[in-house]
Tab-separated table of C-alpha atoms in Angstrom:
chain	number	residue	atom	x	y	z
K	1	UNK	CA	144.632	-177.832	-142.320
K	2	UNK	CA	146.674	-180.855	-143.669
K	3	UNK	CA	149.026	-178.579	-145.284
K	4	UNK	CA	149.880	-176.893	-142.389
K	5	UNK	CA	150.314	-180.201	-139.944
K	6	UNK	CA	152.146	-181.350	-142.609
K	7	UNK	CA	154.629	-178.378	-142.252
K	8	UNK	CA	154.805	-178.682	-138.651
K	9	UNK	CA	155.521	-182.446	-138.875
K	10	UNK	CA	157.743	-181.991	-141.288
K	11	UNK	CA	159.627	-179.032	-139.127
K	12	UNK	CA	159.813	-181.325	-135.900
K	13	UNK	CA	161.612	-184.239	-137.790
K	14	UNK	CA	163.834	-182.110	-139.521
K	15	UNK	CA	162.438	-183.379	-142.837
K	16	UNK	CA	162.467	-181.814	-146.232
K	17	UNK	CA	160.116	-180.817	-148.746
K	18	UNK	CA	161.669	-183.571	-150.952
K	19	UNK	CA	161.274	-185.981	-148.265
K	20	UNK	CA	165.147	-186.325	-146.986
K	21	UNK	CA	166.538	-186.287	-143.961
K	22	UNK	CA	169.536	-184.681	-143.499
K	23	UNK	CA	171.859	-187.023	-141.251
K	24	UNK	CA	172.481	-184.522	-138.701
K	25	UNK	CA	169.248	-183.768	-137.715
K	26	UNK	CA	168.077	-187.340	-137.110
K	27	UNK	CA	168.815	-187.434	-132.904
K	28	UNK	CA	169.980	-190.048	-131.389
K	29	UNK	CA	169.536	-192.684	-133.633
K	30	UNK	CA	165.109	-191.982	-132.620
K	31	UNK	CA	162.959	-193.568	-135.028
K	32	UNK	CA	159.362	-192.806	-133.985
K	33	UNK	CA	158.999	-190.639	-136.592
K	34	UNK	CA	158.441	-193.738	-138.494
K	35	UNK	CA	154.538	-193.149	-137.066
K	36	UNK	CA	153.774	-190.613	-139.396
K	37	UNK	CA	156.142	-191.557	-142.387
K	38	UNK	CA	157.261	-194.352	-143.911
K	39	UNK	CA	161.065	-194.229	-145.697
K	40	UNK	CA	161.628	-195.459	-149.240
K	41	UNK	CA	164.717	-197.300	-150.350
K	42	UNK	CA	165.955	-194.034	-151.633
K	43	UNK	CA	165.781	-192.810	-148.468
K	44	UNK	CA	163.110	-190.539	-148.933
K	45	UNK	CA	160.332	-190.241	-146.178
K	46	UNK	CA	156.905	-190.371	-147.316
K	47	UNK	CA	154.272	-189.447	-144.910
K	48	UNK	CA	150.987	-192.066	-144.165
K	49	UNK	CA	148.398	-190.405	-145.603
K	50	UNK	CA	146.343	-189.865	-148.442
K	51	UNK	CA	144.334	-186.692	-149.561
K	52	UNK	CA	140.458	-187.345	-150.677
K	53	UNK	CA	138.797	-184.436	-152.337
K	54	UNK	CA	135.445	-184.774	-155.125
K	55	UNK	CA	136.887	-181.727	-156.776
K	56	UNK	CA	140.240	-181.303	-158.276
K	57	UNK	CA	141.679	-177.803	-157.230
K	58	UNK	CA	142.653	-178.010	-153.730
K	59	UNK	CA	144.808	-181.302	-154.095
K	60	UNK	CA	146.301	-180.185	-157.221
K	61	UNK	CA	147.512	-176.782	-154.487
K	62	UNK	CA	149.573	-180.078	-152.872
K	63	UNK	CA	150.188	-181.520	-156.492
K	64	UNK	CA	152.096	-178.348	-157.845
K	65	UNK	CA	153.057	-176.563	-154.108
K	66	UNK	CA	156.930	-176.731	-152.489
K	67	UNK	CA	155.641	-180.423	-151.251
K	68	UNK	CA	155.023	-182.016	-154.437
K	69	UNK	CA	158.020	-184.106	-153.932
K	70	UNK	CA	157.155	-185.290	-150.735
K	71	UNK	CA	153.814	-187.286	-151.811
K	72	UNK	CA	153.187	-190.464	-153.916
K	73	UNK	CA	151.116	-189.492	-156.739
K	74	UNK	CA	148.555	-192.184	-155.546
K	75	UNK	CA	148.127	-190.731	-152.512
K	76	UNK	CA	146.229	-187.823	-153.670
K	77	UNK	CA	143.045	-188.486	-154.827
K	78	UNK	CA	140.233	-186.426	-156.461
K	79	UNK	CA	137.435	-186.686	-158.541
K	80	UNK	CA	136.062	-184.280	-161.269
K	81	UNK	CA	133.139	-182.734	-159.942
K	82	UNK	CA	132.216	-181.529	-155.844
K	83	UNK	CA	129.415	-182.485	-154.155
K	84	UNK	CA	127.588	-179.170	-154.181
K	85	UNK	CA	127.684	-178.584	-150.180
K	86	UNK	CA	125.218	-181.996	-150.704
K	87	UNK	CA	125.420	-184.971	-148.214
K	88	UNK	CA	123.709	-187.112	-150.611
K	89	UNK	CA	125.661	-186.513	-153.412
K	90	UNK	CA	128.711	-186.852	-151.251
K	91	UNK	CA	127.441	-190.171	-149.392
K	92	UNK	CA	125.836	-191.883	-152.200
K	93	UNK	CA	126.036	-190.441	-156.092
K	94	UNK	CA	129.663	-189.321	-156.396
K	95	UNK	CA	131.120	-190.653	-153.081
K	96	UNK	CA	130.829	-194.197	-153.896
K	97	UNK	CA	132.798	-194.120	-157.004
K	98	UNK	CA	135.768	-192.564	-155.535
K	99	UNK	CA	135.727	-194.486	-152.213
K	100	UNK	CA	136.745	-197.959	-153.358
K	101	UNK	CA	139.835	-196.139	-154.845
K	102	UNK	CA	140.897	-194.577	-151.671
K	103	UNK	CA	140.258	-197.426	-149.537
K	104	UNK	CA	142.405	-199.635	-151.842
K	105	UNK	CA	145.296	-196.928	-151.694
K	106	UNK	CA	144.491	-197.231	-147.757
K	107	UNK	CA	145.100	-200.369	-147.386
K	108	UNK	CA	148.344	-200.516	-149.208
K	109	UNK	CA	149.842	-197.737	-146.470
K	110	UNK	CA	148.169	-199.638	-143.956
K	111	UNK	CA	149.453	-202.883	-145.249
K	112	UNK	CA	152.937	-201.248	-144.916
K	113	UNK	CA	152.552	-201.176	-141.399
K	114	UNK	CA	154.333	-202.966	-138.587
K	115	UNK	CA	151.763	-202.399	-135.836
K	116	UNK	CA	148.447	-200.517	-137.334
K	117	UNK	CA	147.385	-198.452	-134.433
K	118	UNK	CA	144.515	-196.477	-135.595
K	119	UNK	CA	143.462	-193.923	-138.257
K	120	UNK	CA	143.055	-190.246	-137.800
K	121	UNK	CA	140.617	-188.361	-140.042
K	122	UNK	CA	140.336	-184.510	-141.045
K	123	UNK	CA	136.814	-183.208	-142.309
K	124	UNK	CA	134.294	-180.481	-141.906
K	125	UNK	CA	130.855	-181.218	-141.417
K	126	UNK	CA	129.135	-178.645	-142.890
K	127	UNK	CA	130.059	-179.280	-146.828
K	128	UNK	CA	129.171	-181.677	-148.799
K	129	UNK	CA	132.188	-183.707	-148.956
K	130	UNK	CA	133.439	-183.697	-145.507
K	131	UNK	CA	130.057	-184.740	-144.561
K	132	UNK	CA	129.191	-187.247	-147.316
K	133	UNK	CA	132.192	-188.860	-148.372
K	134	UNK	CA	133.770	-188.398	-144.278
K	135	UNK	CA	130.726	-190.811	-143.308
K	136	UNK	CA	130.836	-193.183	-145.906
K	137	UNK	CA	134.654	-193.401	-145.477
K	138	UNK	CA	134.103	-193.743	-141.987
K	139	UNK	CA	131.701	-196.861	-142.258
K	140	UNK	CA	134.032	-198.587	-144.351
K	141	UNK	CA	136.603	-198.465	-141.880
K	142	UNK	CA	134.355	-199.999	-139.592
K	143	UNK	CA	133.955	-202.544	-141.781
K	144	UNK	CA	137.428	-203.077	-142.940
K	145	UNK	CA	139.395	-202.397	-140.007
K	146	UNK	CA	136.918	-203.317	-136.756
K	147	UNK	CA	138.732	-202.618	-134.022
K	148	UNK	CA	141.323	-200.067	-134.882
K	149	UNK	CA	140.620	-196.616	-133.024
K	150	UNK	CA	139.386	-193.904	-135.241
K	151	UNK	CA	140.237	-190.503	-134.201
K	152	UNK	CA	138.508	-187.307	-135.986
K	153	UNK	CA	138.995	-184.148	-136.008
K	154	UNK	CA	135.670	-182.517	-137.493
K	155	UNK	CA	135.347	-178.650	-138.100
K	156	UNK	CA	131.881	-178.073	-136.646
K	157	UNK	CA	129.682	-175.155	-137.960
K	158	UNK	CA	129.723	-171.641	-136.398
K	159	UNK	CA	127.062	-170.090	-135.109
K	160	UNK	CA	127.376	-166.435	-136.494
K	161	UNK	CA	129.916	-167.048	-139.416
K	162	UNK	CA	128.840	-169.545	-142.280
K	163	UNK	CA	129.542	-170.681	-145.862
K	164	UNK	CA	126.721	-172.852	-146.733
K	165	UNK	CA	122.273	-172.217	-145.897
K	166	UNK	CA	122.534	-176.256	-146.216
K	167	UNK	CA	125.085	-176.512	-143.340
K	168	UNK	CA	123.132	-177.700	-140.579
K	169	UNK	CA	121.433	-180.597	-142.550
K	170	UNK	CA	124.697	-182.099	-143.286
K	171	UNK	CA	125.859	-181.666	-140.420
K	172	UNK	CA	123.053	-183.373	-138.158
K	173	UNK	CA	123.182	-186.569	-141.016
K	174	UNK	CA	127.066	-186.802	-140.548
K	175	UNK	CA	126.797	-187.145	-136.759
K	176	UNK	CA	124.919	-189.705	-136.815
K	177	UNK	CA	127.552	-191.568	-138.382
K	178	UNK	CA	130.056	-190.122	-136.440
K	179	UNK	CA	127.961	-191.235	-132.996
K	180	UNK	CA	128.071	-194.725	-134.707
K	181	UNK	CA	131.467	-195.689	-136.407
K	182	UNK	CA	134.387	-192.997	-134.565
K	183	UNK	CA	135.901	-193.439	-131.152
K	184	UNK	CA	136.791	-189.805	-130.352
K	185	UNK	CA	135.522	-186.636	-132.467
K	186	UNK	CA	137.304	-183.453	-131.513
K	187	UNK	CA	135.125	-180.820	-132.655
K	188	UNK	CA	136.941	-177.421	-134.205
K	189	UNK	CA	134.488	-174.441	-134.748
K	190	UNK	CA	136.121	-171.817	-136.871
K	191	UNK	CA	134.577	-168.935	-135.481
K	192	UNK	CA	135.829	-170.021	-131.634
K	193	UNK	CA	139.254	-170.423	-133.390
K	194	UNK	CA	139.039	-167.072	-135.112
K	195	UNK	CA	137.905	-165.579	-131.700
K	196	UNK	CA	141.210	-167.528	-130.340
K	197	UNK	CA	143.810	-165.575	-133.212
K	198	UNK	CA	142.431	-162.027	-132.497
K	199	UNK	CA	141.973	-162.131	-128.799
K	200	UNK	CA	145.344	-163.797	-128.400
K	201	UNK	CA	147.529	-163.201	-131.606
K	202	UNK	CA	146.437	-159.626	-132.096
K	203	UNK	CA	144.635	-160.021	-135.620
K	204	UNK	CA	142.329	-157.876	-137.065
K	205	UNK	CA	141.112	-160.463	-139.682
K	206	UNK	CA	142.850	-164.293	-139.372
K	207	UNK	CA	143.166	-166.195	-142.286
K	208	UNK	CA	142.948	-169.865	-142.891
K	209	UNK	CA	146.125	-170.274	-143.306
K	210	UNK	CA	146.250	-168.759	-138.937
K	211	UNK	CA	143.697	-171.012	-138.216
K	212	UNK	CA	145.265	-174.199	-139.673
K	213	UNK	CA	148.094	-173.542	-137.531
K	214	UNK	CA	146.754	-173.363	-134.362
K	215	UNK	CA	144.541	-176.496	-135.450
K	216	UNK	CA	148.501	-177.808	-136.279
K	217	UNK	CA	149.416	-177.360	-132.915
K	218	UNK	CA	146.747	-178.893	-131.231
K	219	UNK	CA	147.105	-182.113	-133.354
K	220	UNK	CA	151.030	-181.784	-132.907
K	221	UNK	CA	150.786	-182.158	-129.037
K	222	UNK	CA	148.392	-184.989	-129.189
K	223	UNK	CA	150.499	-186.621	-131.464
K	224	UNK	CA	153.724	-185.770	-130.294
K	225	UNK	CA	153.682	-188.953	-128.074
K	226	UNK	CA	153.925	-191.417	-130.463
K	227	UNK	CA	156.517	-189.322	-132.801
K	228	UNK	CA	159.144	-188.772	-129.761
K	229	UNK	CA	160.426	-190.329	-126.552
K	230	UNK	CA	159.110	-188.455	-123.095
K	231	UNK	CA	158.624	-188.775	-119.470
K	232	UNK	CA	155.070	-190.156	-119.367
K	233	UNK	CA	153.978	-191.288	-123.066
K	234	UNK	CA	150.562	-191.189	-124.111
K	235	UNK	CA	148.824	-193.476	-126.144
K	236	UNK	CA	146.032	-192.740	-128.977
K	237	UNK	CA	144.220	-195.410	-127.426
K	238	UNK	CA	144.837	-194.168	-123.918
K	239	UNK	CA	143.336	-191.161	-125.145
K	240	UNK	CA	139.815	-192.923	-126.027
K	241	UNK	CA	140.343	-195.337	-122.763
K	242	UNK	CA	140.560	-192.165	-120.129
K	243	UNK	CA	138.085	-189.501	-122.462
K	244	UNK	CA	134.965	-191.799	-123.225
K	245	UNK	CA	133.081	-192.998	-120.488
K	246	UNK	CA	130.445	-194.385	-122.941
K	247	UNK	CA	130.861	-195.189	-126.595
K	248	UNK	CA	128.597	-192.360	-127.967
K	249	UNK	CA	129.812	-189.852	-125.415
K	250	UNK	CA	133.197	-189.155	-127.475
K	251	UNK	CA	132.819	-185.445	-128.614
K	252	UNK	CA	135.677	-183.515	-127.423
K	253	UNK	CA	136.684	-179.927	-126.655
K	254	UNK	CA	140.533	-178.811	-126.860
K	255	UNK	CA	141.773	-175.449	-126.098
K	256	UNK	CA	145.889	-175.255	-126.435
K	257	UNK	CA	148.299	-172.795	-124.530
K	258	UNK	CA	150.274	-170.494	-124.727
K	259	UNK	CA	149.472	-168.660	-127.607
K	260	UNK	CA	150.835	-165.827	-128.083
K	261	UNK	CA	152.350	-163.310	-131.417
K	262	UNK	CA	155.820	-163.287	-131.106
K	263	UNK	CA	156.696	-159.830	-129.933
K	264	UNK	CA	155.401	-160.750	-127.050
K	265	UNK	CA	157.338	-164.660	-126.399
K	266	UNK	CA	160.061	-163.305	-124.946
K	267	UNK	CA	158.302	-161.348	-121.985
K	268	UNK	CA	156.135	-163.726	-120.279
K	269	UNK	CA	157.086	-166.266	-118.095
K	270	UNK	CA	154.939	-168.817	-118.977
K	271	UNK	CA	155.353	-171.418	-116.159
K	272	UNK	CA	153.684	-174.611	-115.718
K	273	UNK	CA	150.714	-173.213	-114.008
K	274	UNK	CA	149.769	-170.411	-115.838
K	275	UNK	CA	149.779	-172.747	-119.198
K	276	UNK	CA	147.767	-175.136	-117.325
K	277	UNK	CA	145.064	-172.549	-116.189
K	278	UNK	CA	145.303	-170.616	-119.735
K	279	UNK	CA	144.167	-173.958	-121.121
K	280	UNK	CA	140.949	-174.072	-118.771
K	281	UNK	CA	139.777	-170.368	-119.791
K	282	UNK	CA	136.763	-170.398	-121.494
K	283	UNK	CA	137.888	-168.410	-124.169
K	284	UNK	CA	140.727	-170.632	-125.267
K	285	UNK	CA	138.270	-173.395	-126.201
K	286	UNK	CA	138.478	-174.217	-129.864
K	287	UNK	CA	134.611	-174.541	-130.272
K	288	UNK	CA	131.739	-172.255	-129.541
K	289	UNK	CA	130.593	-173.346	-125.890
K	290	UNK	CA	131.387	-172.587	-122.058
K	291	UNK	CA	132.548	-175.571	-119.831
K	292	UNK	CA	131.260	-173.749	-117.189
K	293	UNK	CA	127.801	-173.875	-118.255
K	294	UNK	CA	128.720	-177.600	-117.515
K	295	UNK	CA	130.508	-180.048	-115.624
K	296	UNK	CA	133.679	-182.703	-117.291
K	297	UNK	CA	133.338	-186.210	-117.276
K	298	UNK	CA	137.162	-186.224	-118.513
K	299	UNK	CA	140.162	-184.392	-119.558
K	300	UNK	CA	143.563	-185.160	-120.874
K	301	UNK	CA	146.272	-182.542	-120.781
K	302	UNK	CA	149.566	-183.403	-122.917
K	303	UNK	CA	152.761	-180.855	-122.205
K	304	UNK	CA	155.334	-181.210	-124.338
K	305	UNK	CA	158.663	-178.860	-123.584
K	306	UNK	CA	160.734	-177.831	-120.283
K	307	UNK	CA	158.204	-179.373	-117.855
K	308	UNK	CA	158.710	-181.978	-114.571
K	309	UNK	CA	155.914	-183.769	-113.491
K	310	UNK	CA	156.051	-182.413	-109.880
K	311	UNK	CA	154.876	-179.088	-111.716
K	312	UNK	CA	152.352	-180.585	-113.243
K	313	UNK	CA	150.823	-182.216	-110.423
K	314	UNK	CA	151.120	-178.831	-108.456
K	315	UNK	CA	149.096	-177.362	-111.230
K	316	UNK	CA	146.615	-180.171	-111.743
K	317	UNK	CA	146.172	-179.706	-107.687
K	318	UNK	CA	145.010	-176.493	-107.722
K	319	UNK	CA	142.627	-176.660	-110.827
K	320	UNK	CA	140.793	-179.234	-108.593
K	321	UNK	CA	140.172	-176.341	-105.930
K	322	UNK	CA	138.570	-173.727	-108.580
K	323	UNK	CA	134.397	-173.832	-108.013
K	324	UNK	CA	134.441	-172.353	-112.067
K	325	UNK	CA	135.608	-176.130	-112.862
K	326	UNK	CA	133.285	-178.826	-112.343
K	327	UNK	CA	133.368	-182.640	-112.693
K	328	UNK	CA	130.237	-184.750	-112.921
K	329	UNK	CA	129.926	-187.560	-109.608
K	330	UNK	CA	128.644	-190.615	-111.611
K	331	UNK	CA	132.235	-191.790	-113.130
K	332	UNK	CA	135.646	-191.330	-111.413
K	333	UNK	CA	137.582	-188.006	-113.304
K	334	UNK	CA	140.886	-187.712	-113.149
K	335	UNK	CA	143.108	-186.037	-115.234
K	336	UNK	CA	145.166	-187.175	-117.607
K	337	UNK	CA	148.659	-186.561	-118.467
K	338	UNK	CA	151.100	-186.945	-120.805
K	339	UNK	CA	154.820	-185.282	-120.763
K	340	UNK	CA	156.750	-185.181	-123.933
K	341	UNK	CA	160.450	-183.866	-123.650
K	342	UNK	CA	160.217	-182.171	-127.532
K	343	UNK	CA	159.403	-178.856	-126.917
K	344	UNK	CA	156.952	-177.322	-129.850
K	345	UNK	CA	157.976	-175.716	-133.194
K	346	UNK	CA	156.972	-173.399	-134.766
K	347	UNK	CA	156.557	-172.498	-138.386
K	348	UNK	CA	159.353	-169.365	-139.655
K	349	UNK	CA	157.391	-166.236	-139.939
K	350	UNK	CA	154.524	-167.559	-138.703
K	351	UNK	CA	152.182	-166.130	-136.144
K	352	UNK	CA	153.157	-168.198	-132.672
K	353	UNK	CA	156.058	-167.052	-130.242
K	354	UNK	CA	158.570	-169.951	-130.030
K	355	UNK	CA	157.919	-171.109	-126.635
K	356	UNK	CA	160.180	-173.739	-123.921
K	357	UNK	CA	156.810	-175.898	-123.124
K	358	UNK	CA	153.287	-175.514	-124.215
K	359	UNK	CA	150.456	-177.351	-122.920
K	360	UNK	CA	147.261	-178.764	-125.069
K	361	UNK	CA	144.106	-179.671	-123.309
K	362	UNK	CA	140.995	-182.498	-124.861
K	363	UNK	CA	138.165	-182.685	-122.702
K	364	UNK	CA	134.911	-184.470	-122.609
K	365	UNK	CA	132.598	-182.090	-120.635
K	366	UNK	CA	128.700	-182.014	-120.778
K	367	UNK	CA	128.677	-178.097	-122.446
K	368	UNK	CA	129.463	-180.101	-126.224
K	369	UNK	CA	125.790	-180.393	-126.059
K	370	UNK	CA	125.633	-176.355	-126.295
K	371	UNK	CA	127.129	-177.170	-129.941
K	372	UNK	CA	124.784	-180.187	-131.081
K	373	UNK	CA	121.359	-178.010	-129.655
K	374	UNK	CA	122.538	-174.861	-131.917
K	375	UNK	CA	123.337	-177.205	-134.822
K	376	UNK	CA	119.651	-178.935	-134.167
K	377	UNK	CA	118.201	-175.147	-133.958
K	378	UNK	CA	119.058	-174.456	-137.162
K	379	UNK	CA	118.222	-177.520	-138.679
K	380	UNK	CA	114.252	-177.463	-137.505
């Protein structure tokens, strides 16, 4: 899924797969891109991030693909042998001999930093290395960097579709790491997403590659604050401030909208509204549960696009009427929102209609549990 925020990133900044930056696309004289990468003397823009893998053959795909150019060669790290869909082996036999070598390369991007904000992570929990090696990394940065929000984006396991028996296992010892040492955890389920691409796209079998992107634009939107100028900017730590009502609580649902194939962009209408509600549908959720089994605690919704904030307040006002959408009484919920004037992209011949505004939804409702009690299921 890195590849393909990487493309999108890369897309909205008008950046090459060598790393320039043609002069004409840079607007205005707008630097926030400088978030996400940081420019060489050469003027080449490298983005802040590094690639940690046990096994060798899905970085070397970014070693000898058409971005090869755009990384440092230290930022791509990988050792010689997996972890064998094994949390141990990923948390304690081969994970700690590669993890002292990515937190060093960490700390020179983060040392390269004007104003370190936070760190965003990108692992499943079900193998062994997203599980392992994403814990360990994860209490190191507590360590290291204390009180710097961690945001994660963790692809949960499904409940029907699955690559591993030992899933489950790793998956309950990872959360307990993830309770202890991240501030939000959006959790991705790749059968809800797959569900997402043929109910909405029209496909009769999504790839990856189909789910990555949606995943893309979902991360894009939340991001897309601190990359461009808008109307109401949101924070990443506003996001943790206004979604967690307790530390632990921090498990997050998104849903994004509109998607739709392209054929059909170009006859809807797509107004503020009918994003907003298309983002509260239970089948839009990017994880396997139904909010209306439960109530929210929270929600942020970020538009980015053709959008005034009278229309979103008009929208907000009448999701508070629906009885399908329920908030809990023991915290105040309101909703959150963010504007962002850069309407989204989209990747050339890729699955998503080009759209004038788009609206992506992270909420904190009480249905996560739905996920956790399957997971726990399994595991007993």
């Amino acid at each position: 899924s890195e590849m393909c925020i990487r493309d999108s990133f890369c897309l909205e900044h008008g950046i090459q797969p060598d790393g320039q930056m043609p002069s004409e696309t840079i607007q205005g004289g707008d630097d926030a891109f400088n978030t996400m990468f940081s420019e060489t003397g050469a003027g080449k823009h490298v983005p802040r991030c590094i690639y940690v893998d046990l096994e060798p053959t899905v970085v070397d795909e970014v070693r000898t693909g058409s971005y090869r150019q755009l990384y440092h060669p230290a930022q791509l790290i990988s050792g010689n042998e997996d972890a064998a869909n094994n949390f141990a082996r990923g948390h304690y036999t081969v994970g700690k001999e590669i993890v002292d070598l990515a937190l060093d390369r960490l700390r020179q991007l983060t040392e390269q930093c004007t104003g370190l904000q936070g760190f965003m992570l990108f692992n499943a929990v079900g193998g062994g290395t997203g599980s392992g090696l994403g814990a360990l990394l994860l209490e190191r940065l507590s360590v290291d960097y204390g009180k710097k929000s961690k945001l994660g984006f963790c692809v949960y396991p499904a409940p029907q579709v699955s690559t591993a028996v030992v899933e489950p296992y790793n998956c309950v010892l990872s959360t307990h790491s993830l309770l202890e040492h991240q501030d939000v955890s959006v959790m991705l389920d790749n059968e809800a997403i797959y569900d997402v691409c043929r109910r909405f796209l029209d496909l009769e079998r999504p790839s990856y590659t189909n789910l990555n992107r949606l995943i893309a634009q979902v991360l894009s939107s939340m991001t897309a604050s601190l990359r461009f100028d808008g109307a109401l900017n949101v924070d990443l730590t506003e996001f943790q401030t206004n979604l967690v009502p307790y530390p632990r609580i921090h498990f997050m649902v998104s849903s994004y909208a509109p998607i739709i194939p392209p054929k059909r962009g170009y006859h809807e209408s797509l107004s503020v509204a009918e994003i907003t509600n298309a983002c509260f549908e239970p089948a839009s959720m990017m994880a396997k549960c139904d909010p209306r089994h439960g109530k929210y605690m929270s929600c942020c919704l970020a538009y980015r696009g053709d959008i005034v904030p009278k229309d979103v307040m008009a929208a907000v006002a009448t999701i508070k009427t629906k009885r399908t959408i329920q908030f809990v009484d023991w915290c105040p919920t309101g909703f959150k929102c963010g504007i962002n004037d850069q309407p989204p992209t989209v990747v050339p011949g890729g699955d998503l209609a080009k759209v004038q505004r788009a609206c992506c939804m992270i909420s904190n409702t009480t249905t996560v549990a739905e996920v956790f009690a399957r997971v726990d299921h399994k595991f007993d």
